[in-house]
Amino acid sequence: MTDVFSRLHPVLREALISTLRWDTFRAVQEEAIRAFSQGSDLVILAPTAGGKTESGFFPAIDDLLRSGGAGISILYISPLKALINDQLERISRITTPMGIETSAWHGDIGRADRTWLKGEAPGILLTTPESLEVLLSDPIRSPDLAGLRTVIIDEIHAFIGTDRGVHLRCLLDRLEILTGERIQRIGLSATIGNPDHLLEWLSEPTRPHQLVRVPSPPARKRFSFSIEEEEERRFVAVARSIRGKKTLVFVQSRSAAERLHAGLAGLAGPVAVHHSAISSEMRHAAEARMAGEGSACIICTGTLELGIDIGGLDVVVQYGPPDSVASFLQRLGRAGRRGSPAEMAFILSSGEEALIAVAAIEAARHHEAEPLIEPQFPCHVFVQQLLLLLKGTKGMGETAIRRRLLSFPAFAGISHADAGAIISHLLATDYLQKDGDLIAIGPAAEVRLSRSHWIALCSVISARGGYRAVTPDGEVIGTLDPSFIGIALAEGFTLAGRCWRVISSDDERRGLLVIPSDRRGPRPFWVGGGGRGISPLLARSVARVAEERGSDLPLDDAVREAIRDAIFSWPDGIGPDRMMISDEPLPEGSLVSIWTFLGEQQNGTLTHLLRHHLPAGWHIETGPYAVFITTPAGEDGKKAAALALHQIAALTPDDAASRLPLPPVGTWAFDTLLPDDIRRRMALADIYAYPDLVASIRASLPLEET
């Protein structure tokens, strides 16, 4: 029995010994208990199945037992309802013998099971940000949060870069306004690229906070690669990898999951599909089969990257390359839970896909992962919080409104002038009204929001879906995020290896009519869904592998040769930390390549801006590593491209915003309530990533040429 274990409340010690047969802890759990006892907010980093959940709950439960407080003492917040259901059973096993009631509160739980009598609130409540917003709006049950002592946020890395993360950060501040006390915050996370920033996001400089990260011994990993150009042969390779095993097969989109599932018919045994468009009942059934005995397989998107317990896996299959190092690490972390090496099988279509996969492994070897950055200009969440603040009141003065909301760290990027412009717009559109010096809910808000009992204010997830892309023959190509539509209309897009041009759009029906194109457009990105194409970090890792003309990983000769072939035509001198311009002659003109290695999102923004600074007839295509410009004969394309980059680097933010497409209404929740100039600035900062793009260009000037 360790010293830390012996100092726990005796009721908790007895429960751990009797239910889990534990009388000692892992190093990360001991460190978390020590840090929590010092009153610190914590971010706890550990790999999947590394003991994060217990590291968060055990010190909080110990504190609950010692305080003996009434009402809800511990609030657990998760990005997924499925993860809540999984953790409810896991935590209740420990808390029930201690007489601590543990309950879940989310939309999939019937109203009868989400209620409690006055004075009988559970000691531990598991919920989502949206359901917590509902609870805070409940005048009967919200007082039960007044004694809250600890908030545990699971998979916190899934929140920080999203609108839901902005909402969550506001909720944390509002909970402390409700309690009048500092509530200890615990974030549970997998490995990320900027854990110190994540801790700063969760906590504040004036609060004690600690990062709990105990190095774990290197785990063995095993990778295999299968490169097949023909889709049918890739189906066979997947079937061979999953036969008789317990496996997850990760794909990059819902359409890819459905296509692979259909392709495996007759080649493999029962295979389930798991993605956001599948009903919760079907997803739960798939998870249950995976958690049982014997072989099982689920084809999934990122829905199973997070920590839902599905038991030990024999192998993880990556169908196509990952688009980020963080995603690769999350997926790899699902394997190797039975004492055997973590095994991942890559099923790929080309040498370039093998290059991306190897680059992800190389980045992980360098202990790299994508930094997580919160939205910088979340004015739509400001609107939500403003309406919630005023709902049910007789009004507040504008100075008091600004003082309250702009004190939230989540709104640090919104100035007093921005707040004033938003409030003025809401007054002009009757969503707010003024009576003397007081601002209150206006008639438009009463009409459009109160009829649904204000439930729309509980979520910042846009209620309007994506745009469905359909050909004139009725073939459905896929669904595009509204944030990408402006780029798609101007540049076309590439999806599932096919190039498309948009010939008409219908904002009312959220539809696009598309036809095949011979011009490669950017790949779509999805805001808040984690998919923005190849990430900048992964693109830079590709540049490192290309610079060294290969990898020292133990690869088969065929894979090594395929990677060399993929980078054979790339110029010497490219690297991960610099831009370079190259050109090569064409029968009529030349092909100018701006090698950026900035990833697909930033290169898509660059491509669109270049159209404003290069002649109209020049053909421009974008990729994750470079932007390609086809110039006519007699033109100095390299000089023109270099000049255009200098001009783009000199743009003011307002000038850049005016040159980029304004995303359609419905891109963000509540964006119908914002003026266009605010929406343009939101897009510039949080969709087009212009600040990062211009910083990279300026860092590379003057540009190298080959």
XYZ file of C-alpha atoms in Angstrom:
706
model
C 0.000 0.000 0.000
C 1.529 3.290 -1.085
C 1.681 6.427 1.048
C -0.756 8.213 -1.314
C -3.231 5.329 -1.117
C -3.076 5.198 2.671
C -3.938 8.917 2.944
C -7.219 8.568 1.027
C -10.529 8.700 2.876
C -11.073 5.248 4.422
C -14.425 4.780 2.638
C -12.745 5.314 -0.743
C -9.873 3.009 0.199
C -12.280 0.242 1.153
C -14.279 0.646 -2.065
C -11.149 0.460 -4.227
C -9.919 -2.648 -2.451
C -13.287 -4.410 -2.545
C -14.410 -3.477 -6.072
C -11.168 -3.107 -8.039
C -8.821 -5.128 -5.821
C -6.515 -2.083 -5.775
C -4.240 -1.063 -2.940
C -1.788 0.912 -5.066
C -1.869 3.383 -7.946
C -0.138 4.063 -11.216
C 2.360 6.902 -11.183
C 0.014 9.273 -13.057
C -2.761 8.618 -10.528
C -0.506 9.255 -7.537
C 0.782 12.480 -9.074
C -2.780 13.657 -9.828
C -3.920 13.005 -6.244
C -0.945 14.939 -4.844
C -1.477 17.902 -7.191
C -5.227 18.039 -6.549
C -4.664 18.058 -2.776
C -2.697 21.300 -3.271
C -5.791 22.972 -4.698
C -4.551 23.057 -8.301
C -6.463 22.872 -11.528
C -5.064 19.923 -13.491
C -4.571 18.745 -17.021
C -3.767 15.044 -16.881
C -2.063 13.576 -19.943
C -1.974 9.836 -20.423
C -2.386 7.473 -23.371
C -5.594 5.577 -24.023
C -6.132 3.008 -21.229
C -3.439 4.838 -19.241
C -5.565 5.496 -16.160
C -6.762 9.058 -16.910
C -10.339 8.526 -15.728
C -9.292 7.266 -12.308
C -6.681 10.034 -12.050
C -9.479 12.574 -12.302
C -12.181 10.911 -10.259
C -10.275 9.489 -7.274
C -9.021 12.809 -5.849
C -12.406 14.419 -6.525
C -14.276 11.602 -4.762
C -11.840 11.784 -1.848
C -12.617 15.519 -1.585
C -16.365 14.850 -1.796
C -16.202 12.359 1.074
C -14.215 14.747 3.240
C -16.438 17.764 2.554
C -19.751 15.961 3.023
C -21.426 18.632 0.924
C -25.007 18.357 -0.329
C -26.095 18.551 -3.936
C -23.885 17.922 -6.935
C -20.234 17.951 -5.832
C -18.566 16.520 -8.950
C -19.544 17.398 -12.499
C -18.109 15.250 -15.303
C -18.380 16.751 -18.808
C -17.810 14.719 -21.956
C -17.976 15.528 -25.666
C -19.888 12.305 -26.353
C -23.049 10.881 -24.854
C -21.730 7.385 -25.590
C -18.666 8.085 -23.477
C -20.902 9.263 -20.642
C -22.880 6.025 -20.754
C -19.629 4.065 -20.718
C -18.182 6.002 -17.779
C -21.430 5.941 -15.788
C -21.233 2.177 -15.422
C -17.523 2.320 -14.687
C -17.739 4.996 -11.983
C -20.958 3.708 -10.422
C -19.234 0.415 -9.716
C -16.964 2.296 -7.299
C -19.341 4.943 -5.963
C -22.411 2.771 -5.277
C -20.788 0.859 -2.367
C -19.833 4.242 -0.882
C -23.434 5.483 -0.965
C -22.629 8.203 -3.536
C -25.285 8.450 -6.197
C -23.910 8.872 -9.696
C -26.244 9.872 -12.532
C -26.115 10.914 -16.168
C -27.953 13.866 -17.693
C -28.144 14.118 -21.483
C -30.665 14.067 -24.298
C -30.726 10.304 -24.826
C -31.885 9.712 -21.242
C -35.619 9.840 -20.622
C -37.007 12.767 -18.682
C -38.078 10.490 -15.817
C -34.485 9.338 -15.343
C -33.159 12.909 -15.513
C -35.114 14.220 -12.537
C -34.587 14.139 -8.817
C -36.527 15.356 -5.824
C -35.550 18.505 -3.985
C -32.567 17.769 -1.747
C -31.848 14.446 -3.467
C -29.497 15.515 -6.261
C -26.781 12.993 -7.140
C -23.331 13.640 -5.736
C -21.786 13.042 -9.164
C -23.407 14.087 -12.430
C -22.161 13.149 -15.906
C -23.280 15.416 -18.743
C -22.465 17.290 -21.970
C -22.043 21.075 -22.333
C -25.443 21.351 -24.012
C -27.240 19.431 -21.274
C -25.422 21.443 -18.627
C -26.802 24.593 -20.274
C -30.305 23.126 -19.952
C -29.657 22.323 -16.309
C -28.415 25.846 -15.584
C -31.626 27.207 -17.077
C -33.756 25.004 -14.825
C -34.824 27.126 -11.823
C -35.718 24.028 -9.802
C -32.548 21.973 -10.256
C -29.821 24.519 -10.984
C -29.542 25.432 -7.270
C -28.230 21.895 -6.723
C -25.028 23.051 -8.465
C -24.414 25.728 -5.824
C -22.148 23.395 -3.821
C -20.151 22.156 -6.817
C -16.509 21.462 -5.903
C -14.912 19.774 -8.948
C -15.442 19.757 -12.707
C -13.827 16.922 -14.687
C -13.642 17.396 -18.458
C -12.916 14.208 -20.372
C -11.201 14.234 -23.768
C -10.634 17.948 -23.272
C -8.530 18.102 -26.435
C -11.734 17.392 -28.386
C -13.209 20.655 -27.073
C -10.535 23.339 -27.194
C -10.425 23.973 -30.946
C -14.205 24.029 -31.407
C -17.236 26.220 -30.808
C -18.301 23.753 -28.128
C -15.029 24.499 -26.360
C -15.847 28.225 -26.314
C -19.275 27.387 -24.891
C -17.723 25.070 -22.307
C -15.236 27.703 -21.197
C -18.122 30.140 -20.639
C -19.993 27.497 -18.661
C -17.015 27.028 -16.340
C -16.959 30.753 -15.561
C -20.716 30.859 -15.059
C -20.584 27.914 -12.654
C -18.189 29.872 -10.451
C -20.487 32.896 -10.583
C -23.284 30.564 -9.418
C -21.293 28.999 -6.562
C -19.392 32.123 -5.571
C -16.374 29.879 -5.046
C -13.426 28.617 -7.068
C -14.199 25.189 -8.488
C -11.254 22.910 -9.141
C -11.008 21.932 -12.793
C -9.524 18.703 -14.113
C -8.959 18.090 -17.812
C -8.230 14.584 -19.123
C -6.405 14.419 -22.414
C -4.403 12.252 -24.746
C -1.019 13.479 -25.950
C -1.219 16.842 -27.726
C 1.304 19.249 -29.185
C 0.800 22.156 -26.748
C -0.266 20.818 -23.331
C 0.854 23.973 -21.506
C -1.504 26.043 -23.648
C -4.312 23.574 -22.940
C -3.695 24.047 -19.212
C -3.795 27.842 -19.646
C -7.075 27.495 -21.545
C -8.619 25.428 -18.756
C -7.256 27.499 -15.896
C -6.060 31.105 -15.541
C -2.748 32.729 -14.563
C -4.145 33.741 -11.177
C -5.247 30.190 -10.321
C -2.904 27.411 -9.158
C -2.578 24.841 -11.925
C -0.374 21.894 -12.785
C 0.272 19.652 -15.745
C 0.303 15.997 -14.713
C 2.284 13.979 -17.189
C 4.204 10.917 -16.103
C 6.370 9.450 -18.888
C 5.405 5.902 -19.702
C 7.938 3.362 -20.933
C 8.108 3.110 -24.721
C 5.566 0.637 -25.987
C 6.271 -1.695 -28.864
C 4.536 -0.830 -32.114
C 4.159 -2.743 -35.316
C 3.195 -1.278 -38.697
C 2.379 -2.940 -41.977
C 1.695 -1.362 -45.360
C -0.324 -2.570 -48.304
C -0.348 -0.381 -51.427
C -2.989 -1.323 -54.010
C -4.038 1.019 -56.811
C -7.265 -0.893 -57.522
C -10.065 -0.382 -55.032
C -11.209 -4.009 -55.162
C -7.732 -5.161 -54.190
C -7.783 -2.734 -51.246
C -11.053 -4.318 -50.124
C -9.345 -7.723 -50.224
C -6.401 -6.357 -48.226
C -8.760 -5.046 -45.537
C -10.598 -8.380 -45.391
C -7.282 -10.158 -44.950
C -6.278 -7.808 -42.120
C -9.512 -8.167 -40.117
C -10.297 -11.865 -40.591
C -10.575 -13.643 -37.238
C -9.499 -10.557 -35.285
C -10.960 -7.786 -33.201
C -10.373 -4.659 -35.265
C -11.307 -1.062 -35.879
C -10.987 0.143 -39.469
C -10.622 3.930 -39.595
C -11.614 5.881 -42.696
C -11.677 9.621 -43.370
C -15.364 10.167 -44.171
C -18.837 8.717 -43.788
C -19.082 8.053 -47.519
C -15.775 6.165 -47.443
C -17.083 4.072 -44.534
C -20.226 3.131 -46.437
C -18.293 2.363 -49.626
C -15.816 0.132 -47.795
C -18.621 -1.627 -45.935
C -20.329 -2.445 -49.216
C -17.020 -3.544 -50.739
C -16.372 -6.032 -47.926
C -19.647 -7.888 -48.544
C -18.760 -11.486 -49.234
C -15.098 -10.947 -48.367
C -15.353 -10.819 -44.579
C -17.716 -11.841 -41.816
C -20.165 -9.452 -40.136
C -18.804 -5.918 -40.154
C -20.484 -2.957 -38.451
C -20.365 0.715 -39.432
C -20.016 3.546 -36.904
C -20.275 7.232 -37.830
C -22.267 10.336 -36.967
C -25.071 9.597 -39.439
C -25.769 6.175 -37.903
C -28.485 5.975 -35.255
C -27.365 5.816 -31.641
C -29.008 2.394 -31.296
C -26.940 0.972 -34.148
C -23.748 2.545 -32.789
C -24.405 1.101 -29.322
C -25.023 -2.336 -30.813
C -21.715 -2.159 -32.687
C -19.872 -1.098 -29.533
C -21.463 -3.956 -27.576
C -20.342 -6.529 -30.157
C -16.839 -5.136 -30.040
C -16.720 -5.296 -26.231
C -17.791 -8.964 -26.275
C -15.726 -12.071 -26.849
C -14.430 -13.277 -30.179
C -13.628 -11.492 -33.407
C -15.452 -8.327 -34.407
C -14.905 -5.392 -36.725
C -16.208 -1.832 -36.936
C -15.587 0.516 -39.839
C -15.590 3.988 -38.335
C -14.703 7.616 -38.801
C -13.318 9.674 -35.900
C -16.336 8.711 -33.768
C -14.322 5.917 -32.139
C -11.088 7.863 -31.711
C -12.221 9.035 -28.292
C -12.135 6.953 -25.155
C -15.233 4.747 -25.404
C -14.231 1.401 -23.915
C -14.509 -1.234 -26.615
C -12.130 -3.746 -25.113
C -8.761 -4.906 -26.375
C -8.038 -4.835 -30.089
C -5.796 -7.102 -32.102
C -5.125 -4.545 -34.806
C -6.185 -1.101 -35.986
C -6.555 -0.684 -39.739
C -6.042 2.752 -41.291
C -7.789 2.777 -44.683
C -6.125 5.617 -46.530
C -3.650 7.944 -44.822
C -4.420 9.924 -41.653
C -4.837 13.679 -42.052
C -3.160 14.644 -38.780
C -0.565 13.303 -36.387
C -2.985 13.652 -33.461
C -5.557 11.498 -35.252
C -2.911 8.892 -36.027
C -1.852 8.776 -32.356
C -5.441 8.519 -31.127
C -6.125 5.617 -33.473
C -2.879 3.821 -32.747
C -3.612 4.174 -29.034
C -6.679 1.973 -29.485
C -4.472 -1.069 -30.159
C -2.058 -3.010 -27.998
C -4.116 -3.304 -24.816
C -3.454 -6.988 -24.128
C 0.263 -6.749 -23.497
C 1.014 -7.223 -27.180
C 2.514 -4.539 -29.451
C 0.196 -1.860 -30.769
C -0.382 -2.913 -34.363
C -1.626 -0.724 -37.213
C -2.136 -1.901 -40.782
C -2.160 0.810 -43.464
C -4.207 0.011 -46.577
C -3.228 2.624 -49.158
C -3.730 3.418 -52.830
C -0.436 5.062 -53.799
C 3.104 5.936 -52.877
C 1.982 9.435 -51.915
C -0.454 7.983 -49.373
C 2.388 5.805 -48.035
C 4.529 8.952 -47.761
C 1.830 10.637 -45.633
C 1.474 7.577 -43.398
C 5.236 7.344 -42.868
C 5.398 11.093 -42.191
C 2.778 10.659 -39.425
C 4.876 7.922 -37.817
C 8.017 10.057 -38.120
C 6.312 13.030 -36.464
C 5.169 10.806 -33.614
C 8.752 9.561 -33.217
C 9.758 13.205 -32.732
C 7.025 13.516 -30.046
C 5.077 15.959 -32.198
C 1.320 16.476 -32.331
C -0.844 19.279 -33.646
C -1.188 22.274 -31.332
C -4.770 22.887 -30.269
C -5.874 26.504 -30.615
C -9.253 27.844 -29.513
C -11.401 29.952 -31.895
C -10.039 33.489 -31.827
C -13.153 35.518 -32.698
C -16.232 33.554 -31.520
C -18.826 36.308 -31.872
C -21.659 33.820 -32.439
C -21.049 32.307 -28.977
C -20.977 35.861 -27.608
C -24.485 36.318 -29.029
C -25.639 33.078 -27.406
C -24.241 34.068 -24.018
C -25.692 37.573 -24.353
C -29.211 36.264 -24.971
C -28.865 33.726 -22.150
C -27.705 36.491 -19.810
C -30.726 38.671 -20.599
C -33.327 35.884 -20.801
C -35.640 36.083 -17.810
C -34.385 39.506 -16.700
C -35.938 42.940 -17.076
C -32.764 44.144 -18.723
C -29.216 45.259 -18.008
C -27.156 48.288 -18.877
C -24.798 47.926 -21.819
C -21.767 48.652 -19.645
C -22.751 45.853 -17.249
C -23.337 43.459 -20.157
C -19.914 44.148 -21.631
C -18.234 43.940 -18.220
C -19.756 40.531 -17.535
C -19.263 38.861 -20.919
C -15.915 40.357 -21.880
C -14.509 39.185 -18.545
C -14.829 35.610 -19.839
C -11.423 34.436 -21.174
C -13.219 32.770 -24.093
C -14.022 36.255 -25.456
C -10.532 37.731 -25.103
C -10.395 38.328 -28.864
C -13.594 40.401 -28.882
C -13.081 44.100 -28.183
C -15.511 46.508 -26.531
C -16.049 48.050 -29.973
C -16.893 44.621 -31.429
C -19.328 43.966 -28.579
C -20.939 47.349 -29.162
C -21.325 46.636 -32.890
C -22.994 43.291 -32.163
C -25.373 44.798 -29.605
C -26.259 47.644 -32.012
C -27.027 45.100 -34.752
C -29.250 43.089 -32.410
C -31.086 46.261 -31.428
C -31.581 47.189 -35.081
C -33.011 43.740 -35.861
C -35.304 43.706 -32.785
C -33.560 40.772 -31.125
C -32.830 43.240 -28.363
C -34.743 46.298 -27.282
C -33.866 49.294 -25.175
C -35.895 50.861 -22.406
C -34.050 53.879 -21.140
C -30.574 52.645 -20.234
C -31.640 49.009 -19.991
C -31.209 46.462 -22.784
C -33.592 43.498 -22.779
C -34.735 40.627 -24.991
C -36.501 42.042 -28.046
C -39.683 40.967 -29.843
C -37.846 39.118 -32.636
C -36.086 36.910 -30.087
C -39.355 36.324 -28.238
C -41.043 35.195 -31.456
C -38.252 33.041 -32.845
C -36.725 31.564 -29.689
C -39.308 31.475 -26.914
C -41.745 29.277 -28.853
C -39.241 26.399 -28.476
C -38.706 27.289 -24.802
C -35.357 28.868 -25.701
C -33.871 25.407 -26.253
C -31.954 26.641 -29.326
C -29.770 28.722 -27.009
C -28.449 25.592 -25.300
C -26.138 24.566 -28.141
C -23.582 26.272 -30.363
C -23.659 23.429 -32.867
C -25.115 24.856 -36.061
C -28.599 23.477 -36.589
C -28.323 23.751 -40.352
C -26.593 20.850 -42.041
C -24.007 20.783 -44.775
C -24.516 21.277 -48.482
C -25.243 18.112 -50.453
C -23.318 17.955 -53.734
C -25.271 16.224 -56.507
C -24.568 15.713 -60.222
C -27.174 16.470 -62.937
C -27.774 12.702 -63.089
C -28.688 12.597 -59.417
C -25.478 11.005 -58.130
C -24.778 12.203 -54.589
C -21.089 13.063 -54.320
C -21.004 13.976 -50.642
C -21.801 16.670 -48.111
C -19.700 19.815 -47.727
C -19.437 21.993 -44.646
C -21.035 25.445 -45.083
C -17.704 27.036 -44.159
C -16.143 25.517 -47.280
C -18.855 26.577 -49.743
C -17.327 29.945 -50.601
C -14.080 28.267 -51.627
C -15.928 25.479 -53.486
C -17.903 27.975 -55.568
C -14.730 29.766 -56.615
C -12.227 26.915 -56.825
C -14.206 23.714 -57.244
C -13.190 20.838 -55.000
C -11.684 17.365 -54.939
C -13.488 14.629 -53.028
C -12.741 10.907 -52.933
C -10.111 11.395 -55.626
C -12.514 13.031 -58.112
C -12.517 16.680 -59.210
C -15.708 18.732 -59.341
C -16.903 22.148 -60.414
C -19.976 23.786 -58.866
C -22.365 25.091 -61.512
C -25.133 26.257 -59.169
C -25.966 26.437 -55.471
C -29.218 26.589 -53.505
C -28.770 28.086 -50.059
C -32.380 27.439 -49.081
C -32.202 23.706 -49.817
C -28.494 23.470 -48.940
C -27.641 21.923 -52.278
C -24.903 22.131 -54.890
C -25.141 21.032 -58.515
C -21.725 19.790 -59.599
C -20.100 18.392 -62.734
C -16.721 16.696 -63.255
C -13.782 19.032 -63.713
C -10.299 18.646 -65.145
C -8.989 21.098 -62.555
C -7.985 19.825 -59.163
C -9.626 21.947 -56.500
C -8.946 21.917 -52.766
C -10.203 19.090 -50.587
C -13.095 20.139 -48.347
C -12.590 20.936 -44.691
C -15.176 20.627 -41.950
C -15.200 23.166 -39.138
C -15.669 21.581 -35.711
C -15.536 18.084 -37.158
C -11.800 17.735 -36.960
C -11.298 17.314 -40.683
C -9.451 20.132 -42.449
C -7.403 18.001 -44.825
C -3.717 17.305 -44.305
C -2.648 19.341 -41.270
C 0.265 21.809 -41.377
C 2.262 19.648 -38.970
C 1.766 16.516 -41.062
C 2.616 18.458 -44.240
C 5.863 19.651 -42.638
C 6.684 16.091 -41.646
C 6.127 15.060 -45.266
C 8.624 17.800 -46.203
C 11.183 16.325 -43.800
C 10.817 12.875 -45.324
C 11.052 14.362 -48.827
C 14.101 16.443 -47.871
C 15.860 13.290 -46.703
C 14.555 11.349 -49.712
C 13.059 8.660 -47.546
C 12.764 7.274 -44.029
C 14.886 5.015 -41.857
C 11.786 3.158 -40.647
C 11.955 -0.599 -41.304
C 9.891 -0.577 -44.499
C 9.469 -3.193 -47.178
C 11.483 -2.498 -50.311
C 8.269 -2.038 -52.312
C 6.956 0.581 -49.889
C 10.300 2.365 -49.754
C 10.445 2.459 -53.553
C 6.861 3.737 -53.819
C 7.707 6.614 -51.472
C 10.824 7.483 -53.466
C 8.763 7.501 -56.651
C 6.224 9.837 -55.038
C 8.864 12.471 -54.238
C 11.063 11.860 -57.292
C 9.804 14.916 -59.164
C 9.969 17.272 -56.186
C 12.844 19.751 -56.380
C 15.975 19.636 -54.283
C 16.074 22.165 -51.478
C 12.509 21.809 -50.217
C 12.170 21.658 -46.479
C 9.655 21.887 -43.640
C 10.443 25.417 -42.466
C 10.652 27.456 -45.661
C 8.700 28.257 -48.779
C 10.278 27.794 -52.169
C 9.230 28.594 -55.723
C 10.170 26.254 -58.559
C 9.169 26.048 -62.195
C 9.379 23.592 -65.049
C 8.693 24.053 -68.753
C 5.439 22.910 -70.323
C 4.701 22.565 -74.057
C 3.014 25.979 -73.902
C 4.254 27.945 -70.919
C 5.467 26.686 -67.551
C 4.302 25.169 -64.276
C 5.211 27.307 -61.267
C 5.046 25.581 -57.895
C 4.974 27.425 -54.571
C 6.151 24.794 -52.073
C 4.631 25.804 -48.740
C 3.983 22.570 -46.821
C 1.240 24.427 -44.951
C -1.472 21.807 -45.350
C -4.678 21.905 -47.327
C -6.601 24.527 -45.386
C -3.982 27.276 -45.549
C -3.016 26.405 -49.132
C -6.678 26.679 -50.109
C -6.761 30.179 -48.642
C -3.523 31.057 -50.442
C -4.879 29.796 -53.765
C -7.930 32.004 -53.493
C -5.890 35.089 -52.570
C -3.480 34.464 -55.449
C -6.375 34.822 -57.880
C -6.610 38.479 -56.850
C -2.913 39.082 -57.531
C -2.221 37.049 -60.681
C -3.632 37.429 -64.195
C -7.188 36.123 -64.562
C -6.331 33.538 -67.199
C -3.708 31.721 -65.166
C -4.689 28.266 -63.950
C -4.127 27.736 -60.185
C -4.521 24.463 -58.288
C -3.959 23.684 -54.645
C -2.621 20.692 -52.758
C -1.432 20.020 -49.212
C 2.224 20.722 -50.013
C 2.198 23.264 -52.830
C 0.124 25.621 -54.935
C 0.547 25.045 -58.680
C 0.261 27.846 -61.259
C 0.155 27.180 -64.981
C 1.467 30.236 -66.829
C 1.309 30.988 -70.554
C 4.408 31.209 -72.746
C 6.425 34.401 -72.457
C 5.422 35.108 -68.837
C 7.847 35.111 -65.906
C 5.637 33.042 -63.614
C 8.185 32.761 -60.790
C 8.619 36.502 -60.557
C 4.859 37.068 -60.663
C 4.257 34.449 -57.952
C 6.932 35.949 -55.691
C 5.469 39.433 -56.152
C 1.965 38.124 -55.392
C 3.175 36.549 -52.149
C 4.768 39.842 -51.097
C 1.481 41.609 -51.823
C -0.531 39.054 -49.855
C 1.848 39.391 -46.904
C 1.263 43.163 -46.943
C -2.544 42.957 -46.886
C -4.354 44.382 -43.903
C -6.778 41.975 -42.223
C -9.724 43.961 -43.594
C -8.327 43.790 -47.135
C -7.757 40.043 -46.822
C -11.256 39.504 -45.426
C -12.780 41.350 -48.386
C -10.954 39.076 -50.836
C -12.088 35.800 -49.267
C -15.597 34.384 -49.705
C -18.122 35.192 -47.008
C -19.335 31.811 -45.717
C -23.082 31.266 -46.136
C -25.473 31.913 -43.303
C -25.703 28.800 -41.147
C -21.962 28.205 -41.015
C -22.076 29.052 -37.316
C -24.939 28.836 -34.861
C -26.580 32.256 -34.361
C -24.670 33.795 -37.282
C -27.944 35.135 -38.688
C -27.801 37.590 -35.793
C -24.398 39.006 -36.758
C -23.499 41.757 -39.240
C -21.595 40.691 -42.367
C -18.375 42.492 -41.432
C -18.206 40.539 -38.171
C -18.814 37.257 -40.013
C -16.035 38.111 -42.486
C -13.585 38.654 -39.644
C -14.692 35.407 -38.002
C -14.013 33.537 -41.231
C -10.625 35.198 -41.651
C -9.470 34.129 -38.191
C -11.129 30.777 -37.644
C -11.915 29.262 -41.049
C -9.312 30.542 -43.479
C -6.487 30.642 -40.908
C -5.188 33.800 -42.566
C -3.095 34.952 -39.575
C -1.106 31.682 -39.678
C -0.776 31.855 -43.460
C 0.539 35.415 -43.554
C 2.952 34.697 -40.685
C 4.406 31.772 -42.670
C 4.767 33.891 -45.814
C 6.480 36.720 -43.945
C 8.843 34.287 -42.237
C 9.898 32.937 -45.644
C 10.573 36.279 -47.364
C 12.629 36.669 -49.464
C 11.585 33.407 -51.088
C 14.028 30.822 -52.348
C 13.797 29.953 -56.015
C 15.056 26.960 -57.949
